[in-house]
């Protein structure tokens, strides 16, 4: 057959191909987001192309509410849900090391286990390092935290977890980037990287073509974007707080805890608030969402990640408020345990969506430049 | 809860573009409004769900339109496509009003797509709905709800009580019960009768059984029939409609835009006797597109096959239904259930008649045949690179033109020429006033929006007096 369509490695990708072929002969949604214009640049789709499109989709839901062929129509066109499933499967497909890709499927459970174990390890670790009484003691002033765990030990442990996460993520994205096909001359440039940074930073395509995203019905709202911003920027602020504190420690020899007005605390408080409010909003929106739009099987993965982020923010804030009391020891153990688990599970959970989507946006920005648009 | 025992100012029957524009404009003019949509919620908005753009006059380029399209030019286009079969006064009125539509419809929540340059060569004349017709409808429904318009789905109107050109009440079938709905004025916006095969058969004969209906199965013309039966003047010819060639494997109803084929340029069209029947290279899109439905309808069993070969497969987009393929002409013929010898002969004669030229499907190029009837006057190239491919096509009916006569107020005109007391019509149900025959892309929506808005306004005024 001269049909140029590609064979595909999974049923999900076969269904995605069917939908993209339908959409490519319809094109009514081309103004809604980046997915459709990217689709229009192709006439047949490899596995990599489909994974690229799936990760370019921001799940705003507009193309479902707007599709005349959505179920119950017999053409059964459900782009958001199909791309959501393809997206989740792509994370597992590109996971590094490949042997751990199965973690995605059992993500909710794995995250809970790792989190519980990490917290337990920190509690026992503290107790073993010092004597149990120290854990429940009241410590104040510079260096108070390190009565429980020496700073260097903390730094080594977290750097190791963080580095592992980075390596695993880089390997995964590298595989993705190669697979989504990089024709000659398609190497990316600073302009595409910047454009994608802006598109990702603004969540430019989580907007249903301008009205906001669709959640429970065909009436659009913009709330998911707001909650996502709170969560994402909250996370960045917390990360910045930790980085500044590390610099203080090693460059200025100033030890935590810092007074409330100091940069790490201000950043951490603001970030923590974002991380407490944002995930709650996302979780509420997720529960209310029309089941037709979501990948029901991956709810566990999404929820686990949202809860981990919330716990990071909540324990951090609590630690700040109660750091001069006897609760400091257990809370520090809890907070560090949660953050440690978050780092460790990063490459095998919902966290990766940001990385893959950014890579897809870079690719899209580059394609647009090549097309002169 | 909607209180059906009250008397509304305006009752709107239908749930598409025309109905919603009428309902919103009546409500904005202060009327209480009830919309009765016969379809379930998902299928609300009939054919409007399937649309993509609207043709409006404008004096200058805008963010969404690449250049000016004056009222005169619009009217000339209309004259050309209808062969003069239009009510000039109403047509000019509609075209004039269409100008304001570009902003009015946006005020009702509808969004236009910024011009993407090359789209279908309609970028200057037609404005495209962002997200298509269903997005447009979602916006109109949202606005209607916010304005306090009552809307019922699964609400088919089964009879109308009309006396001497005066609407009194409508009967609604709901949960097996008949409910009488009273209103001071009626806007009929319930579409044409394209989904009523029996009615199509009355004028097309048994051929109608082989027609596919591109849009909603709910436009069965019941309201139109009731109105004509109660003394409203009809306009238009029952065989006139918009029809295109669509894939024969498409569902009977509602296959929408993605079942269309426009690949004739790249091959030949044969009927069930494997004979060519029309110059495939006569004209450029969209004129070519608009005539093929009727051409196929005139062939035996209303079926035809677009035949091409593997050398052109990449020239057009892959389709929902992939082409049927054969490694030899005989194999293809067998799969299509055509006489292999006849198909081989037709193709050999065609190939022999092809003259050399430079192919360019965007212009009327110089690739043509010589010495065969019918000729292919442009884009003729040999079909000789196996595998051979084919799309089976049938007439796909978009919408019918026979309708109720109206005046500039969108007020129905009775058989005796008098304006109806309190009845208005908009959309497909009165398209024949403007479209005697032929079609120019985007006019279906212009007719619905312009006359819908006028009908709503006038019905509200009528109800107040
Ligand atoms: C595939 C396709 C693509 C098209 N693309 C375009 C385009 O891009 N641009 C364009 O201008 N035109 C296009 N058209 C034509 C356009 O769809 C119609 O001209 C236009 O939508 C008509 O609007 P309307 O409101 O009159 O009818 P509809 O939108 O069809 O609405 C009629 C409504 O009446 C309801 N109804 C019927 N009978 C009853 C009853 N007894 N009781 C209660 N309710 C009833 C139906 O359920 C339906 O919702 C297209 C048509 C098709 C099929
Ligand atoms: S989602 Fe539906 S309306 Fe949108 S492009 Fe695809 S088929 Fe067309
Ligand atoms: S869900 Fe939104 S972002 Fe995803 S393909 Fe549809 S319109 Fe685009």
mmCIF file of C-alpha atoms in Angstrom, chain B residues 76-248:
data_model
loop_
_atom_site.group_PDB
_atom_site.id
_atom_site.type_symbol
_atom_site.label_atom_id
_atom_site.label_comp_id
_atom_site.label_asym_id
_atom_site.label_seq_id
_atom_site.Cartn_x
_atom_site.Cartn_y
_atom_site.Cartn_z
ATOM 1 C CA UNK B 76 -21.832 40.283 -7.675
ATOM 2 C CA UNK B 77 -20.559 37.000 -6.262
ATOM 3 C CA UNK B 78 -24.067 36.128 -5.174
ATOM 4 C CA UNK B 79 -25.486 36.965 -8.615
ATOM 5 C CA UNK B 80 -22.847 34.815 -10.257
ATOM 6 C CA UNK B 81 -23.329 31.702 -8.089
ATOM 7 C CA UNK B 82 -27.110 31.878 -8.160
ATOM 8 C CA UNK B 83 -27.321 32.737 -11.842
ATOM 9 C CA UNK B 84 -29.486 35.671 -10.810
ATOM 10 C CA UNK B 85 -31.904 33.490 -8.831
ATOM 11 C CA UNK B 86 -32.065 35.753 -5.807
ATOM 12 C CA UNK B 87 -34.381 38.392 -4.356
ATOM 13 C CA UNK B 88 -32.217 41.423 -5.031
ATOM 14 C CA UNK B 89 -33.790 43.638 -2.395
ATOM 15 C CA UNK B 90 -33.446 41.050 0.372
ATOM 16 C CA UNK B 91 -30.000 40.020 -0.780
ATOM 17 C CA UNK B 92 -28.699 43.590 -0.742
ATOM 18 C CA UNK B 93 -30.286 44.111 2.637
ATOM 19 C CA UNK B 94 -28.619 40.998 4.014
ATOM 20 C CA UNK B 95 -25.250 41.957 2.592
ATOM 21 C CA UNK B 96 -25.515 45.416 4.093
ATOM 22 C CA UNK B 97 -26.426 44.005 7.494
ATOM 23 C CA UNK B 98 -23.634 41.430 7.283
ATOM 24 C CA UNK B 99 -21.111 44.206 7.849
ATOM 25 C CA UNK B 100 -22.269 44.755 11.407
ATOM 26 C CA UNK B 101 -22.297 41.025 12.010
ATOM 27 C CA UNK B 102 -18.508 40.989 12.261
ATOM 28 C CA UNK B 103 -18.712 42.918 15.521
ATOM 29 C CA UNK B 104 -22.188 41.990 16.722
ATOM 30 C CA UNK B 105 -21.403 38.297 16.844
ATOM 31 C CA UNK B 106 -18.247 39.032 18.845
ATOM 32 C CA UNK B 107 -20.358 40.956 21.343
ATOM 33 C CA UNK B 108 -22.324 37.738 21.782
ATOM 34 C CA UNK B 109 -19.138 35.931 22.837
ATOM 35 C CA UNK B 110 -18.093 34.385 19.529
ATOM 36 C CA UNK B 111 -14.414 34.647 18.688
ATOM 37 C CA UNK B 112 -12.782 34.907 15.294
ATOM 38 C CA UNK B 113 -9.581 33.194 14.355
ATOM 39 C CA UNK B 114 -6.804 35.559 13.294
ATOM 40 C CA UNK B 115 -6.185 35.061 9.585
ATOM 41 C CA UNK B 116 -3.739 32.258 9.022
ATOM 42 C CA UNK B 117 -2.836 33.377 5.546
ATOM 43 C CA UNK B 118 -3.512 30.566 3.132
ATOM 44 C CA UNK B 119 -6.710 29.058 4.531
ATOM 45 C CA UNK B 120 -8.775 27.792 1.633
ATOM 46 C CA UNK B 121 -8.227 30.990 -0.332
ATOM 47 C CA UNK B 122 -11.158 32.470 1.601
ATOM 48 C CA UNK B 123 -9.040 34.636 3.878
ATOM 49 C CA UNK B 124 -10.310 37.860 2.357
ATOM 50 C CA UNK B 125 -14.022 37.165 2.121
ATOM 51 C CA UNK B 126 -14.760 34.810 5.013
ATOM 52 C CA UNK B 127 -14.200 35.100 8.746
ATOM 53 C CA UNK B 128 -13.355 31.865 10.549
ATOM 54 C CA UNK B 129 -14.717 30.877 13.938
ATOM 55 C CA UNK B 130 -11.986 30.131 16.436
ATOM 56 C CA UNK B 131 -12.488 26.453 17.231
ATOM 57 C CA UNK B 132 -15.167 26.037 14.527
ATOM 58 C CA UNK B 133 -18.946 26.042 14.613
ATOM 59 C CA UNK B 134 -19.349 24.116 17.844
ATOM 60 C CA UNK B 135 -17.141 26.623 19.647
ATOM 61 C CA UNK B 136 -19.282 29.369 18.155
ATOM 62 C CA UNK B 137 -22.431 27.667 19.391
ATOM 63 C CA UNK B 138 -21.005 27.069 22.869
ATOM 64 C CA UNK B 139 -20.353 30.805 23.099
ATOM 65 C CA UNK B 140 -23.852 31.731 21.921
ATOM 66 C CA UNK B 141 -25.484 29.279 24.339
ATOM 67 C CA UNK B 142 -23.413 30.622 27.215
ATOM 68 C CA UNK B 143 -24.475 34.170 26.391
ATOM 69 C CA UNK B 144 -28.095 33.092 26.031
ATOM 70 C CA UNK B 145 -28.006 31.404 29.449
ATOM 71 C CA UNK B 146 -26.414 34.448 31.033
ATOM 72 C CA UNK B 147 -29.092 36.685 29.539
ATOM 73 C CA UNK B 148 -31.795 34.544 31.117
ATOM 74 C CA UNK B 149 -33.124 32.888 27.990
ATOM 75 C CA UNK B 150 -34.910 29.606 28.732
ATOM 76 C CA UNK B 151 -33.580 26.703 26.692
ATOM 77 C CA UNK B 152 -34.914 23.171 26.387
ATOM 78 C CA UNK B 153 -33.204 20.266 24.635
ATOM 79 C CA UNK B 154 -34.901 17.111 23.327
ATOM 80 C CA UNK B 155 -37.771 19.492 22.702
ATOM 81 C CA UNK B 156 -39.193 18.714 19.285
ATOM 82 C CA UNK B 157 -42.137 20.835 18.248
ATOM 83 C CA UNK B 158 -44.739 18.557 16.714
ATOM 84 C CA UNK B 159 -47.470 20.971 15.719
ATOM 85 C CA UNK B 160 -48.275 24.661 15.420
ATOM 86 C CA UNK B 161 -51.548 26.374 16.105
ATOM 87 C CA UNK B 162 -51.760 29.147 13.508
ATOM 88 C CA UNK B 163 -54.913 31.024 12.519
ATOM 89 C CA UNK B 164 -55.066 33.523 9.662
ATOM 90 C CA UNK B 165 -51.346 34.113 9.702
ATOM 91 C CA UNK B 166 -51.336 34.483 13.469
ATOM 92 C CA UNK B 167 -49.284 32.157 15.650
ATOM 93 C CA UNK B 168 -51.069 31.087 18.839
ATOM 94 C CA UNK B 169 -49.207 28.143 20.312
ATOM 95 C CA UNK B 170 -46.850 25.291 19.587
ATOM 96 C CA UNK B 171 -47.059 21.713 20.792
ATOM 97 C CA UNK B 172 -44.015 20.228 22.361
ATOM 98 C CA UNK B 173 -43.480 16.542 22.767
ATOM 99 C CA UNK B 174 -41.775 15.921 26.085
ATOM 100 C CA UNK B 175 -41.475 12.696 28.062
ATOM 101 C CA UNK B 176 -44.307 11.246 26.014
ATOM 102 C CA UNK B 177 -46.640 14.147 26.811
ATOM 103 C CA UNK B 178 -47.919 16.962 24.619
ATOM 104 C CA UNK B 179 -47.391 20.407 26.096
ATOM 105 C CA UNK B 180 -48.858 23.576 24.573
ATOM 106 C CA UNK B 181 -46.449 26.490 24.540
ATOM 107 C CA UNK B 182 -47.872 29.975 24.164
ATOM 108 C CA UNK B 183 -45.990 33.007 22.949
ATOM 109 C CA UNK B 184 -46.757 36.409 21.476
ATOM 110 C CA UNK B 185 -44.434 35.890 18.541
ATOM 111 C CA UNK B 186 -42.761 32.985 16.779
ATOM 112 C CA UNK B 187 -39.328 32.719 15.231
ATOM 113 C CA UNK B 188 -38.970 29.583 13.118
ATOM 114 C CA UNK B 189 -35.294 28.682 12.814
ATOM 115 C CA UNK B 190 -35.558 24.934 12.528
ATOM 116 C CA UNK B 191 -33.400 24.361 9.460
ATOM 117 C CA UNK B 192 -34.191 22.856 6.084
ATOM 118 C CA UNK B 193 -35.519 19.386 5.272
ATOM 119 C CA UNK B 194 -32.244 17.794 4.134
ATOM 120 C CA UNK B 195 -32.471 14.972 6.678
ATOM 121 C CA UNK B 196 -35.963 13.997 5.530
ATOM 122 C CA UNK B 197 -35.284 11.359 2.883
ATOM 123 C CA UNK B 198 -38.999 10.896 2.180
ATOM 124 C CA UNK B 199 -39.365 14.551 1.358
ATOM 125 C CA UNK B 200 -36.214 14.504 -0.782
ATOM 126 C CA UNK B 201 -37.639 11.526 -2.631
ATOM 127 C CA UNK B 202 -40.739 13.549 -3.557
ATOM 128 C CA UNK B 203 -38.650 15.671 -5.874
ATOM 129 C CA UNK B 204 -35.546 13.573 -6.550
ATOM 130 C CA UNK B 205 -37.253 10.212 -6.891
ATOM 131 C CA UNK B 206 -35.586 7.004 -5.700
ATOM 132 C CA UNK B 207 -32.155 8.613 -6.214
ATOM 133 C CA UNK B 208 -32.701 10.299 -2.851
ATOM 134 C CA UNK B 209 -32.211 6.962 -1.103
ATOM 135 C CA UNK B 210 -28.550 7.090 -2.078
ATOM 136 C CA UNK B 211 -27.921 10.574 -0.775
ATOM 137 C CA UNK B 212 -25.804 11.006 2.302
ATOM 138 C CA UNK B 213 -26.681 13.844 4.654
ATOM 139 C CA UNK B 214 -23.596 15.750 5.719
ATOM 140 C CA UNK B 215 -25.074 17.374 8.771
ATOM 141 C CA UNK B 216 -27.607 16.876 11.514
ATOM 142 C CA UNK B 217 -30.214 14.113 11.335
ATOM 143 C CA UNK B 218 -32.657 16.463 13.115
ATOM 144 C CA UNK B 219 -33.382 18.862 10.260
ATOM 145 C CA UNK B 220 -36.388 17.030 8.876
ATOM 146 C CA UNK B 221 -38.283 20.098 7.796
ATOM 147 C CA UNK B 222 -41.276 19.409 10.011
ATOM 148 C CA UNK B 223 -41.693 23.061 10.977
ATOM 149 C CA UNK B 224 -41.289 24.176 7.372
ATOM 150 C CA UNK B 225 -43.967 21.727 6.290
ATOM 151 C CA UNK B 226 -46.364 22.913 9.018
ATOM 152 C CA UNK B 227 -45.858 26.542 8.066
ATOM 153 C CA UNK B 228 -46.399 25.931 4.362
ATOM 154 C CA UNK B 229 -49.455 23.899 5.306
ATOM 155 C CA UNK B 230 -50.858 26.855 7.263
ATOM 156 C CA UNK B 231 -50.764 29.261 4.373
ATOM 157 C CA UNK B 232 -47.234 30.676 4.493
ATOM 158 C CA UNK B 233 -45.892 31.419 1.028
ATOM 159 C CA UNK B 234 -43.120 29.129 -0.142
ATOM 160 C CA UNK B 235 -40.055 30.170 -2.031
ATOM 161 C CA UNK B 236 -37.505 28.148 -3.943
ATOM 162 C CA UNK B 237 -37.281 24.896 -5.796
ATOM 163 C CA UNK B 238 -37.376 21.670 -3.751
ATOM 164 C CA UNK B 239 -34.532 20.129 -5.754
ATOM 165 C CA UNK B 240 -32.206 23.023 -5.107
ATOM 166 C CA UNK B 241 -29.702 22.488 -2.358
ATOM 167 C CA UNK B 242 -26.045 22.619 -1.566
ATOM 168 C CA UNK B 243 -24.433 19.274 -2.300
ATOM 169 C CA UNK B 244 -20.872 18.048 -2.658
ATOM 170 C CA UNK B 245 -19.227 14.714 -3.394
ATOM 171 C CA UNK B 246 -18.358 12.902 -0.189
ATOM 172 C CA UNK B 247 -16.913 9.517 0.641
ATOM 173 C CA UNK B 248 -19.467 6.785 -0.007
#
